[in-house]
mmCIF file with all atom_site columns, N, CA and C in Angstrom:
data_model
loop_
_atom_site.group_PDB
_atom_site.id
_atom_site.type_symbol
_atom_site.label_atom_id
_atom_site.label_alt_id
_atom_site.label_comp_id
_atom_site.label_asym_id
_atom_site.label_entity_id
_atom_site.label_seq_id
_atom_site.pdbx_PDB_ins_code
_atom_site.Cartn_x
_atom_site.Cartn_y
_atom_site.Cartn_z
_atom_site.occupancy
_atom_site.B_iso_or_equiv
_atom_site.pdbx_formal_charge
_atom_site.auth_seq_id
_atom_site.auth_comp_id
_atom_site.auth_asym_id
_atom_site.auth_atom_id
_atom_site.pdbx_PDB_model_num
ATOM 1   N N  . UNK A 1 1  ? 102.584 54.946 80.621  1.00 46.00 ? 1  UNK A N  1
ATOM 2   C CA . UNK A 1 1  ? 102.959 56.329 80.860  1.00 46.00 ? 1  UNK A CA 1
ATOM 3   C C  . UNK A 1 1  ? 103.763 56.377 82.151  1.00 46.00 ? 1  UNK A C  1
ATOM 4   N N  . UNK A 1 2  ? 104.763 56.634 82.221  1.00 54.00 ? 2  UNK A N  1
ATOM 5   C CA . UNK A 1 2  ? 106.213 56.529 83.514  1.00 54.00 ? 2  UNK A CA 1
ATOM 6   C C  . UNK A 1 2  ? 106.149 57.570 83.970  1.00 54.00 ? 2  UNK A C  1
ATOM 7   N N  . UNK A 1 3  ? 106.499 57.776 84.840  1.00 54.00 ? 3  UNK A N  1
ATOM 8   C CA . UNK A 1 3  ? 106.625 58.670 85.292  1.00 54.00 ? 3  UNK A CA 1
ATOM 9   C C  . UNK A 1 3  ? 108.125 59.130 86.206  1.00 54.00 ? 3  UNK A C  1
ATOM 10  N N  . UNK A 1 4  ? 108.841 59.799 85.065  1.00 54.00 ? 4  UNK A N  1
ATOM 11  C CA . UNK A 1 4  ? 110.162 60.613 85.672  1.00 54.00 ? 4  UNK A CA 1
ATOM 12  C C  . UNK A 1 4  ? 110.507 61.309 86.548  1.00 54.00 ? 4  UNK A C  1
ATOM 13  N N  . UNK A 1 5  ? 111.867 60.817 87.174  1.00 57.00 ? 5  UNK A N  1
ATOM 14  C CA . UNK A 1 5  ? 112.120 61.670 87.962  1.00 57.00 ? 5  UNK A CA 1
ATOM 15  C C  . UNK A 1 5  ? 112.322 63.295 87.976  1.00 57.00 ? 5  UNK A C  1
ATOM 16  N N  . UNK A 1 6  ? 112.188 63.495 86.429  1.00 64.00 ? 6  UNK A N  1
ATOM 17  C CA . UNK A 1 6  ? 112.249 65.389 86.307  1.00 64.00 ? 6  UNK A CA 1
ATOM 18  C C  . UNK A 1 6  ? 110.811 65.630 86.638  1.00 64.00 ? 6  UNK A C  1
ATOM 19  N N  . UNK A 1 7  ? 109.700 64.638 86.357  1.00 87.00 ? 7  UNK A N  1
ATOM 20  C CA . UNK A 1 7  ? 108.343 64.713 86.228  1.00 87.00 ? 7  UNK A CA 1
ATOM 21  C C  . UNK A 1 7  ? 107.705 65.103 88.438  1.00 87.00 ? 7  UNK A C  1
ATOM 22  N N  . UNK A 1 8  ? 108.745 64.727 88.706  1.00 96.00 ? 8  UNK A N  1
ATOM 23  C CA . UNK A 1 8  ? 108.258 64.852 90.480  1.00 96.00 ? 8  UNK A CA 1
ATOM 24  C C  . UNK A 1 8  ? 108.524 65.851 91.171  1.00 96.00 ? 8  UNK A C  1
ATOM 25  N N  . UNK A 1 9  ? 107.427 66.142 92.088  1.00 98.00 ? 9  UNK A N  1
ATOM 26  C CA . UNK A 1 9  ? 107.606 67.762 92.781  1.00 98.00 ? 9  UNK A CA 1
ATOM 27  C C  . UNK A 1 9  ? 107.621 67.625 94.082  1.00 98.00 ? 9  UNK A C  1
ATOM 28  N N  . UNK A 1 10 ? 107.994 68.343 94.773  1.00 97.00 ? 10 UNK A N  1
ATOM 29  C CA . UNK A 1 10 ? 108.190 67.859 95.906  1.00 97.00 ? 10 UNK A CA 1
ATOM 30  C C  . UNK A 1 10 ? 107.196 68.811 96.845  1.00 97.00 ? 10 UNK A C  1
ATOM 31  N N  . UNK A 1 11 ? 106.577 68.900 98.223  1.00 97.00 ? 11 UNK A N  1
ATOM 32  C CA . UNK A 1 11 ? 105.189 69.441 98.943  1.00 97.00 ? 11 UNK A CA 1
ATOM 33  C C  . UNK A 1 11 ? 105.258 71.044 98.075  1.00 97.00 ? 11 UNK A C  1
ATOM 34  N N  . UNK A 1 12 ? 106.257 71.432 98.648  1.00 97.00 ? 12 UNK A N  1
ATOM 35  C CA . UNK A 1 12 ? 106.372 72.920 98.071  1.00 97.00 ? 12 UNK A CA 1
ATOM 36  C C  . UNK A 1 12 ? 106.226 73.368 96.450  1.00 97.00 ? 12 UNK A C  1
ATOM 37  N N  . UNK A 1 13 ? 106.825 72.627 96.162  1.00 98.00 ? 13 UNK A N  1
ATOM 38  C CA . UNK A 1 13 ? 106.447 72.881 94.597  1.00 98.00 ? 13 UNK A CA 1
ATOM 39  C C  . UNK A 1 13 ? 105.354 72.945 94.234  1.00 98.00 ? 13 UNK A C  1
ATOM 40  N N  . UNK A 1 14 ? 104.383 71.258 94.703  1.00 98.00 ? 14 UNK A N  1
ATOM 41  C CA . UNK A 1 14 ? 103.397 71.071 94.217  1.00 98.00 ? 14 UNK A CA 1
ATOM 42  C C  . UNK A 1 14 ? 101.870 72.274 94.876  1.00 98.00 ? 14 UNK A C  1
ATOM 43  N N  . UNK A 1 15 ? 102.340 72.575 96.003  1.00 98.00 ? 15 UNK A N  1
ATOM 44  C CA . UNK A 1 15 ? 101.561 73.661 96.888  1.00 98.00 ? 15 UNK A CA 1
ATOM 45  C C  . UNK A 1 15 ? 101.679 74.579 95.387  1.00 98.00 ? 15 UNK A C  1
ATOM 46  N N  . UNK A 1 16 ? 103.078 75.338 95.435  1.00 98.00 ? 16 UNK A N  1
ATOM 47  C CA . UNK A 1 16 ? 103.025 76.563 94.386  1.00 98.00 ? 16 UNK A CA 1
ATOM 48  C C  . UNK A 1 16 ? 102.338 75.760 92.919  1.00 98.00 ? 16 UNK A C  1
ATOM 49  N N  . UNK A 1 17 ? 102.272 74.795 92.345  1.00 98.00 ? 17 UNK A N  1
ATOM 50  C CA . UNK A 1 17 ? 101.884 74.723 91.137  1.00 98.00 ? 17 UNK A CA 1
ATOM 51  C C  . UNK A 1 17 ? 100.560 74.607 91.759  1.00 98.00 ? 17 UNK A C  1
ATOM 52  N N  . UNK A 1 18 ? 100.152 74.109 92.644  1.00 98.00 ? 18 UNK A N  1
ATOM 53  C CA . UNK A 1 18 ? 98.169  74.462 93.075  1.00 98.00 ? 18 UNK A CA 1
ATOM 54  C C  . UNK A 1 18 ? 97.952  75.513 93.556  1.00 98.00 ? 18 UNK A C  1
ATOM 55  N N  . UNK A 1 19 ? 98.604  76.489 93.160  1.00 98.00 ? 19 UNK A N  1
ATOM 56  C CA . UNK A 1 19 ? 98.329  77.501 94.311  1.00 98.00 ? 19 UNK A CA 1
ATOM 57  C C  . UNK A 1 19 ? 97.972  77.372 95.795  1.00 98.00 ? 19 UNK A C  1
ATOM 58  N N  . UNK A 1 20 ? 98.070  76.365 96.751  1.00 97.00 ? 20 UNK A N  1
ATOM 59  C CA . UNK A 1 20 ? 97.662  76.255 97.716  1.00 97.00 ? 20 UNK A CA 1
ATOM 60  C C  . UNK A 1 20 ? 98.894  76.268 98.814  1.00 97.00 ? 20 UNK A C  1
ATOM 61  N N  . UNK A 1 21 ? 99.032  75.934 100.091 1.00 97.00 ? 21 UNK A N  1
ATOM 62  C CA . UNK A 1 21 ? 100.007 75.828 101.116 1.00 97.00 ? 21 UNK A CA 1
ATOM 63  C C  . UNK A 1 21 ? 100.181 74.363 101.188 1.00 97.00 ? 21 UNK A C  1
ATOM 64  N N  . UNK A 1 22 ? 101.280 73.998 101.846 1.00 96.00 ? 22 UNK A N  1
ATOM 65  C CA . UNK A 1 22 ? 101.534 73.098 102.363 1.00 96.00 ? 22 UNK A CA 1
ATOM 66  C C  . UNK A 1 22 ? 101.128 72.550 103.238 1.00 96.00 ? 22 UNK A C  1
ATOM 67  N N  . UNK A 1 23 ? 100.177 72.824 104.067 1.00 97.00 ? 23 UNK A N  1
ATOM 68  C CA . UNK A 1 23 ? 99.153  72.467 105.244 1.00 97.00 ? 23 UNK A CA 1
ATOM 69  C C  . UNK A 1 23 ? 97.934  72.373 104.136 1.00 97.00 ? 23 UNK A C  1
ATOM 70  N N  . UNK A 1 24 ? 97.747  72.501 103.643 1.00 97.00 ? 24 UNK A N  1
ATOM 71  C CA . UNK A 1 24 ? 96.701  72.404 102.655 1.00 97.00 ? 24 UNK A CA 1
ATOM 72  C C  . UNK A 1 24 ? 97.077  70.638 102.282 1.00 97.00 ? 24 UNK A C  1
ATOM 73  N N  . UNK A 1 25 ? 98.056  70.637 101.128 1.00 97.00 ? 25 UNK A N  1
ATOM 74  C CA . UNK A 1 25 ? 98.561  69.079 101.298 1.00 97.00 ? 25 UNK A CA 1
ATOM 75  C C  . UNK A 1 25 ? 98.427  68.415 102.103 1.00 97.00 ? 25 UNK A C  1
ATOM 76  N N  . UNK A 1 26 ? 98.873  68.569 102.846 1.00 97.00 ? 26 UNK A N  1
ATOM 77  C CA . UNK A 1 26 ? 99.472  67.797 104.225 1.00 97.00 ? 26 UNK A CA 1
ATOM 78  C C  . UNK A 1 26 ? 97.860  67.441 105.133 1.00 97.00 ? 26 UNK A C  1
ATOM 79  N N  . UNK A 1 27 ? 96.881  68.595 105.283 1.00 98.00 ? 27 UNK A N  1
ATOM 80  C CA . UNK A 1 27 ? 95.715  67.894 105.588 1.00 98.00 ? 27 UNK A CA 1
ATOM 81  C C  . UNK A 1 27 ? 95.074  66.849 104.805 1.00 98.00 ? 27 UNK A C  1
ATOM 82  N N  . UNK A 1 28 ? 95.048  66.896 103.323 1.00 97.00 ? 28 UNK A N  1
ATOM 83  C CA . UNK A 1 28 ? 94.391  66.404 102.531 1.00 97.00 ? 28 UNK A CA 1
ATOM 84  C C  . UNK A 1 28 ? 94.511  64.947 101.895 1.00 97.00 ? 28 UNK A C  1
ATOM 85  N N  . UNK A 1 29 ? 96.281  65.009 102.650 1.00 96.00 ? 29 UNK A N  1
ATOM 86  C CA . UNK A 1 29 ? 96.757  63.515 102.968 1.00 96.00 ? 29 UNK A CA 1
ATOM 87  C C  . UNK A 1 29 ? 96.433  62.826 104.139 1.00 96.00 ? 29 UNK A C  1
ATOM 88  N N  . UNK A 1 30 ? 96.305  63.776 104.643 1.00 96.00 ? 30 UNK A N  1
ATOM 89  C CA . UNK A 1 30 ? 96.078  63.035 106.276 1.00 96.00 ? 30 UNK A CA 1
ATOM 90  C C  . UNK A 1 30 ? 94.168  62.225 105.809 1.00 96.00 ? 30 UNK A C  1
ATOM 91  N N  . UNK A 1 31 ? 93.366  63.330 105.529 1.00 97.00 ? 31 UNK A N  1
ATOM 92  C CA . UNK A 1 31 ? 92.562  62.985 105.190 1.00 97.00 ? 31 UNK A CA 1
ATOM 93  C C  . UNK A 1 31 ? 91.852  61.927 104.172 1.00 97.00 ? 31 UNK A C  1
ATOM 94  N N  . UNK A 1 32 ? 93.087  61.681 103.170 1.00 95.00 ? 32 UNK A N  1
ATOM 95  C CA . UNK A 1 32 ? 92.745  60.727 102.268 1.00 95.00 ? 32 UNK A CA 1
ATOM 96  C C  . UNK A 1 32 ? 92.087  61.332 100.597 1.00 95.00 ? 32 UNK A C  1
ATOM 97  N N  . UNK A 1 33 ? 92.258  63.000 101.216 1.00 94.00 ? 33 UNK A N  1
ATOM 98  C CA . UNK A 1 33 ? 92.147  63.757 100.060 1.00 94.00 ? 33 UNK A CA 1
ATOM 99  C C  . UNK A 1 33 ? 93.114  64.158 99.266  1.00 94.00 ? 33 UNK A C  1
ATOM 100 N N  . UNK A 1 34 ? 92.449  65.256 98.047  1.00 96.00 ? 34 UNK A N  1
ATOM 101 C CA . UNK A 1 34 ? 93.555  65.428 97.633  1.00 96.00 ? 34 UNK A CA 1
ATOM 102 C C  . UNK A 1 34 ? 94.381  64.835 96.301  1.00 96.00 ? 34 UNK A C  1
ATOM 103 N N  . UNK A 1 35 ? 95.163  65.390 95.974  1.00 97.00 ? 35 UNK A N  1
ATOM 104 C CA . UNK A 1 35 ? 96.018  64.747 94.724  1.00 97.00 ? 35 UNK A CA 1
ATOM 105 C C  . UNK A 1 35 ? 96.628  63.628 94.988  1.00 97.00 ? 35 UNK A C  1
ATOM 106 N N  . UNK A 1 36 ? 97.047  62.576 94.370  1.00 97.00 ? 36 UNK A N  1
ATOM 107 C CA . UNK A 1 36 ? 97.562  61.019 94.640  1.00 97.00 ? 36 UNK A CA 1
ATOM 108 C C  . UNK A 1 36 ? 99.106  61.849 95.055  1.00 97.00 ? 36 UNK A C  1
ATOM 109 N N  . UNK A 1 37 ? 99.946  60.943 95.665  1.00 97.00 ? 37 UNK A N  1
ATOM 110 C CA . UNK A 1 37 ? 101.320 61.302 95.968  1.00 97.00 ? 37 UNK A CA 1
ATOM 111 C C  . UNK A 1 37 ? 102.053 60.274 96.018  1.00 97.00 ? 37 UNK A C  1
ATOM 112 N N  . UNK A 1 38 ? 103.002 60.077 96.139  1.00 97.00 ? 38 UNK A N  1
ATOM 113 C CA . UNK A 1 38 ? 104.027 59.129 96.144  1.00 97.00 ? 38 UNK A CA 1
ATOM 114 C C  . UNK A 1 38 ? 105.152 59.164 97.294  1.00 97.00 ? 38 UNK A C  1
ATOM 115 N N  . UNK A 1 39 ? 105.606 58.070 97.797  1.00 95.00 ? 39 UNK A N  1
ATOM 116 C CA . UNK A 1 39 ? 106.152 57.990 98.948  1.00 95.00 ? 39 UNK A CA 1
ATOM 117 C C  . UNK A 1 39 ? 107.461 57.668 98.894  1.00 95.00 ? 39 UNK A C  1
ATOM 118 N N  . UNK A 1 40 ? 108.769 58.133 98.942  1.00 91.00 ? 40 UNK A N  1
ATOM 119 C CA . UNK A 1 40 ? 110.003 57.944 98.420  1.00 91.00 ? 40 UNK A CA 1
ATOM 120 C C  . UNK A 1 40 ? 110.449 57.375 99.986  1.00 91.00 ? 40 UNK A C  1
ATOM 121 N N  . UNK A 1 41 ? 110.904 56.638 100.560 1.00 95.00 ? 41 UNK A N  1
ATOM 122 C CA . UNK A 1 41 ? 111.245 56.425 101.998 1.00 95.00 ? 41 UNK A CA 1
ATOM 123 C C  . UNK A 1 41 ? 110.163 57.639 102.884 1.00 95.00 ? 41 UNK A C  1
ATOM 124 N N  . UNK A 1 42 ? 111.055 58.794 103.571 1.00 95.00 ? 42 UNK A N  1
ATOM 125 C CA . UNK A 1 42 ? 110.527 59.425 104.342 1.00 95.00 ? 42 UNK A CA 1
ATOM 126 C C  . UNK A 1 42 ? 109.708 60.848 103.552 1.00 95.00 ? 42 UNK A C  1
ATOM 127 N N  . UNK A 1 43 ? 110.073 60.937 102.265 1.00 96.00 ? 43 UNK A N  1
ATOM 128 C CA . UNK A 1 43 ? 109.742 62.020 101.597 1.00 96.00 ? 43 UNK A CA 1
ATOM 129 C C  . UNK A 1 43 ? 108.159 61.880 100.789 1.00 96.00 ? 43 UNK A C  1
ATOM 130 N N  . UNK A 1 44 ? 107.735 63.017 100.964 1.00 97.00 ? 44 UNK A N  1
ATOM 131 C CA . UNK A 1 44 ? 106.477 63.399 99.656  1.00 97.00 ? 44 UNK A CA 1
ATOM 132 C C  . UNK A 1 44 ? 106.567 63.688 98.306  1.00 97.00 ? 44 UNK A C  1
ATOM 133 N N  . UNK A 1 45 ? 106.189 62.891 97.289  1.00 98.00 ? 45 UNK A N  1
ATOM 134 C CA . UNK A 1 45 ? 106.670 63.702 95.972  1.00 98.00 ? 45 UNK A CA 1
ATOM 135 C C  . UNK A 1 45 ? 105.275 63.474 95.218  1.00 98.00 ? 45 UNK A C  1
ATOM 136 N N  . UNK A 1 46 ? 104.880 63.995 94.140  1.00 98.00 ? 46 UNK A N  1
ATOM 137 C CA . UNK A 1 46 ? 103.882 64.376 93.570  1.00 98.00 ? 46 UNK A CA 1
ATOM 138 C C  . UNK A 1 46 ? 104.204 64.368 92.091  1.00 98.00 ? 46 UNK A C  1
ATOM 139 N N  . UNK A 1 47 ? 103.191 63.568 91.201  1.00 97.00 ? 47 UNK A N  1
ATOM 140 C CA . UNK A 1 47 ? 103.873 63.691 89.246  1.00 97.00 ? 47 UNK A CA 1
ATOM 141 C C  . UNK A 1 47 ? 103.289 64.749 89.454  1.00 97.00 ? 47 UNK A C  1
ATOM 142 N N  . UNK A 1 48 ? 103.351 65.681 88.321  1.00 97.00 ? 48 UNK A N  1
ATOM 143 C CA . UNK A 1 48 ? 102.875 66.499 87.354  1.00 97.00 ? 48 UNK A CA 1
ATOM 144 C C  . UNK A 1 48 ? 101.534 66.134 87.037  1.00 97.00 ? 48 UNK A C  1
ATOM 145 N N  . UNK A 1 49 ? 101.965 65.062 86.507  1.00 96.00 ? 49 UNK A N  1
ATOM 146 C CA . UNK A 1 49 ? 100.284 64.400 86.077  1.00 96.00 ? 49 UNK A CA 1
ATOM 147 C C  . UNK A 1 49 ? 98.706  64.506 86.859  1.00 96.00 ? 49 UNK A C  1
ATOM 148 N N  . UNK A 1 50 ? 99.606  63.848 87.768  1.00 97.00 ? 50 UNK A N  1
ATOM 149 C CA . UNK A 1 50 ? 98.389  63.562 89.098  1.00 97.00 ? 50 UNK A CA 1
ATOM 150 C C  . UNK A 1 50 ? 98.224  64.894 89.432  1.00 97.00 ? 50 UNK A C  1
ATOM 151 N N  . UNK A 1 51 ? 99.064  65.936 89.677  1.00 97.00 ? 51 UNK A N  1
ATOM 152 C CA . UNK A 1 51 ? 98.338  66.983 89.727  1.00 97.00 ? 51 UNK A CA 1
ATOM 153 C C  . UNK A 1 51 ? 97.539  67.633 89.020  1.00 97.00 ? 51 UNK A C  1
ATOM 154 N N  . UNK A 1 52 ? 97.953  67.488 87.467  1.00 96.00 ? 52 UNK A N  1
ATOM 155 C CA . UNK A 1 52 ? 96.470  67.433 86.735  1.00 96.00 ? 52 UNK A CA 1
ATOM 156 C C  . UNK A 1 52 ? 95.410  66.882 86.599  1.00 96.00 ? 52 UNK A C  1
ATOM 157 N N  . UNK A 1 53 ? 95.553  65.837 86.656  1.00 97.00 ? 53 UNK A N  1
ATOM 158 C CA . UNK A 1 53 ? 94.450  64.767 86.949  1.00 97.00 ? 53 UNK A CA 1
ATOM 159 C C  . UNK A 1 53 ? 93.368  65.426 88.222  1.00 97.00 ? 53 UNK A C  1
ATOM 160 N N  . UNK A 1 54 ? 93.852  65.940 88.989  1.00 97.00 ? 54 UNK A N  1
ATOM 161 C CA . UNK A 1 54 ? 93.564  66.036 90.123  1.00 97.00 ? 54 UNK A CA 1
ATOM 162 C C  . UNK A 1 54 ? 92.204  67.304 90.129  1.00 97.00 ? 54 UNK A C  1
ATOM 163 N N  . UNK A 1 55 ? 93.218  68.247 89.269  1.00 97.00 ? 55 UNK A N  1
ATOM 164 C CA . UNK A 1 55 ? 92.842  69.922 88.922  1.00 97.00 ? 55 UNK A CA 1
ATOM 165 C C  . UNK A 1 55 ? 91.500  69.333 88.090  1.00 97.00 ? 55 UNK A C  1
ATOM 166 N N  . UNK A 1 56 ? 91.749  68.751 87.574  1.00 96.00 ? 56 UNK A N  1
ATOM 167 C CA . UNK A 1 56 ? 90.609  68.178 86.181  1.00 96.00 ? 56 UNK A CA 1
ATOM 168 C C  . UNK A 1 56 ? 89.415  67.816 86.591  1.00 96.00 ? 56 UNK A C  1
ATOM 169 N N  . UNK A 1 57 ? 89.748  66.636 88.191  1.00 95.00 ? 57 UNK A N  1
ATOM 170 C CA . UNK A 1 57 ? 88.534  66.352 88.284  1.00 95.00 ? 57 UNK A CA 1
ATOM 171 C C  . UNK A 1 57 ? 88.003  67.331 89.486  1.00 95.00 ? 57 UNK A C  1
ATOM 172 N N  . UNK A 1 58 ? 88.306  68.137 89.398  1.00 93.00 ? 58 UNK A N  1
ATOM 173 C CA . UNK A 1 58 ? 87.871  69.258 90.670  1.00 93.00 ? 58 UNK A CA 1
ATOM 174 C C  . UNK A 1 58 ? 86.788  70.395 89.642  1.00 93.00 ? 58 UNK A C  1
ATOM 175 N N  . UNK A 1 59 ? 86.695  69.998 88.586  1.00 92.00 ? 59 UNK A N  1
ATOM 176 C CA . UNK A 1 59 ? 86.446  71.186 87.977  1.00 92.00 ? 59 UNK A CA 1
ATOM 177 C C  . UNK A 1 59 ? 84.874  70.960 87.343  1.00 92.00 ? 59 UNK A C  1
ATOM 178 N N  . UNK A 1 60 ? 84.216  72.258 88.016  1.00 89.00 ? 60 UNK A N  1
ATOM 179 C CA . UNK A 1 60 ? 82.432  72.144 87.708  1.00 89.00 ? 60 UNK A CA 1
ATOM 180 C C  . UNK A 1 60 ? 81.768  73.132 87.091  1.00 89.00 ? 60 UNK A C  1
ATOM 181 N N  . UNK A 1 61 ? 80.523  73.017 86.830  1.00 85.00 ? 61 UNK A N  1
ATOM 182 C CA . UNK A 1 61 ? 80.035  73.843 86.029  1.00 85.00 ? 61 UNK A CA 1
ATOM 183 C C  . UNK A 1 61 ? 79.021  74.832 87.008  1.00 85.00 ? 61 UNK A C  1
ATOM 184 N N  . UNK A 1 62 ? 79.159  74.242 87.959  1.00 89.00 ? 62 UNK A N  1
ATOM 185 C CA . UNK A 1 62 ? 77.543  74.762 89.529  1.00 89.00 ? 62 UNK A CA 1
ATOM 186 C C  . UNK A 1 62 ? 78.171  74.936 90.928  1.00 89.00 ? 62 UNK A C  1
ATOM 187 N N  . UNK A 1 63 ? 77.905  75.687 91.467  1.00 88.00 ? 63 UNK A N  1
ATOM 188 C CA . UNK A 1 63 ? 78.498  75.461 93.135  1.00 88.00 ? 63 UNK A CA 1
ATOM 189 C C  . UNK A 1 63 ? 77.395  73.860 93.437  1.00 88.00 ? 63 UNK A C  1
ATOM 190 N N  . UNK A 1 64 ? 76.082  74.181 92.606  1.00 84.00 ? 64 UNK A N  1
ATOM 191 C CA . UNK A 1 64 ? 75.345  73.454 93.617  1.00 84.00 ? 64 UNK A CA 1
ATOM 192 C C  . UNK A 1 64 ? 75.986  71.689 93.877  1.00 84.00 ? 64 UNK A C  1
ATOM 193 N N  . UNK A 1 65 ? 76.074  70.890 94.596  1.00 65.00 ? 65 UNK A N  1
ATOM 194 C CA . UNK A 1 65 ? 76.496  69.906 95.234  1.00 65.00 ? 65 UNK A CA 1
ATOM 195 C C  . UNK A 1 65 ? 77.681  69.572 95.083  1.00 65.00 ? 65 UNK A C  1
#
């Protein structure tokens, strides 16, 4: 499964397709959290995928733990 270059988003995008900010990312990399990303030289880019992947495994049935 490849992953295309139409398939890559770049911080902002991927913020708006998570609904979240870009400091949101950007901590969660720093942290080691977060959706997988990809490193183009100096740039951030993000599949599609992995952001689902991501959404998928975030998802519960309990607050509890």
């Amino acid at each position: 499964m490849g992953c295309g270059m139409g398939n890559l988003l770049d911080e902002s995008e991927a913020g708006n397709y998570l609904k979240v900010g870009n400091r949101a990312l950007q901590a969660w990399r720093l942290r080691g959290e977060g959706p997988k990303f990809i490193k183009v030289g100096r740039l951030v880019r993000y599949s599609v995928d992995d952001l689902d992947r991501y959404v998928e495994s975030r998802r519960r049935q309990s607050t509890a733990g």
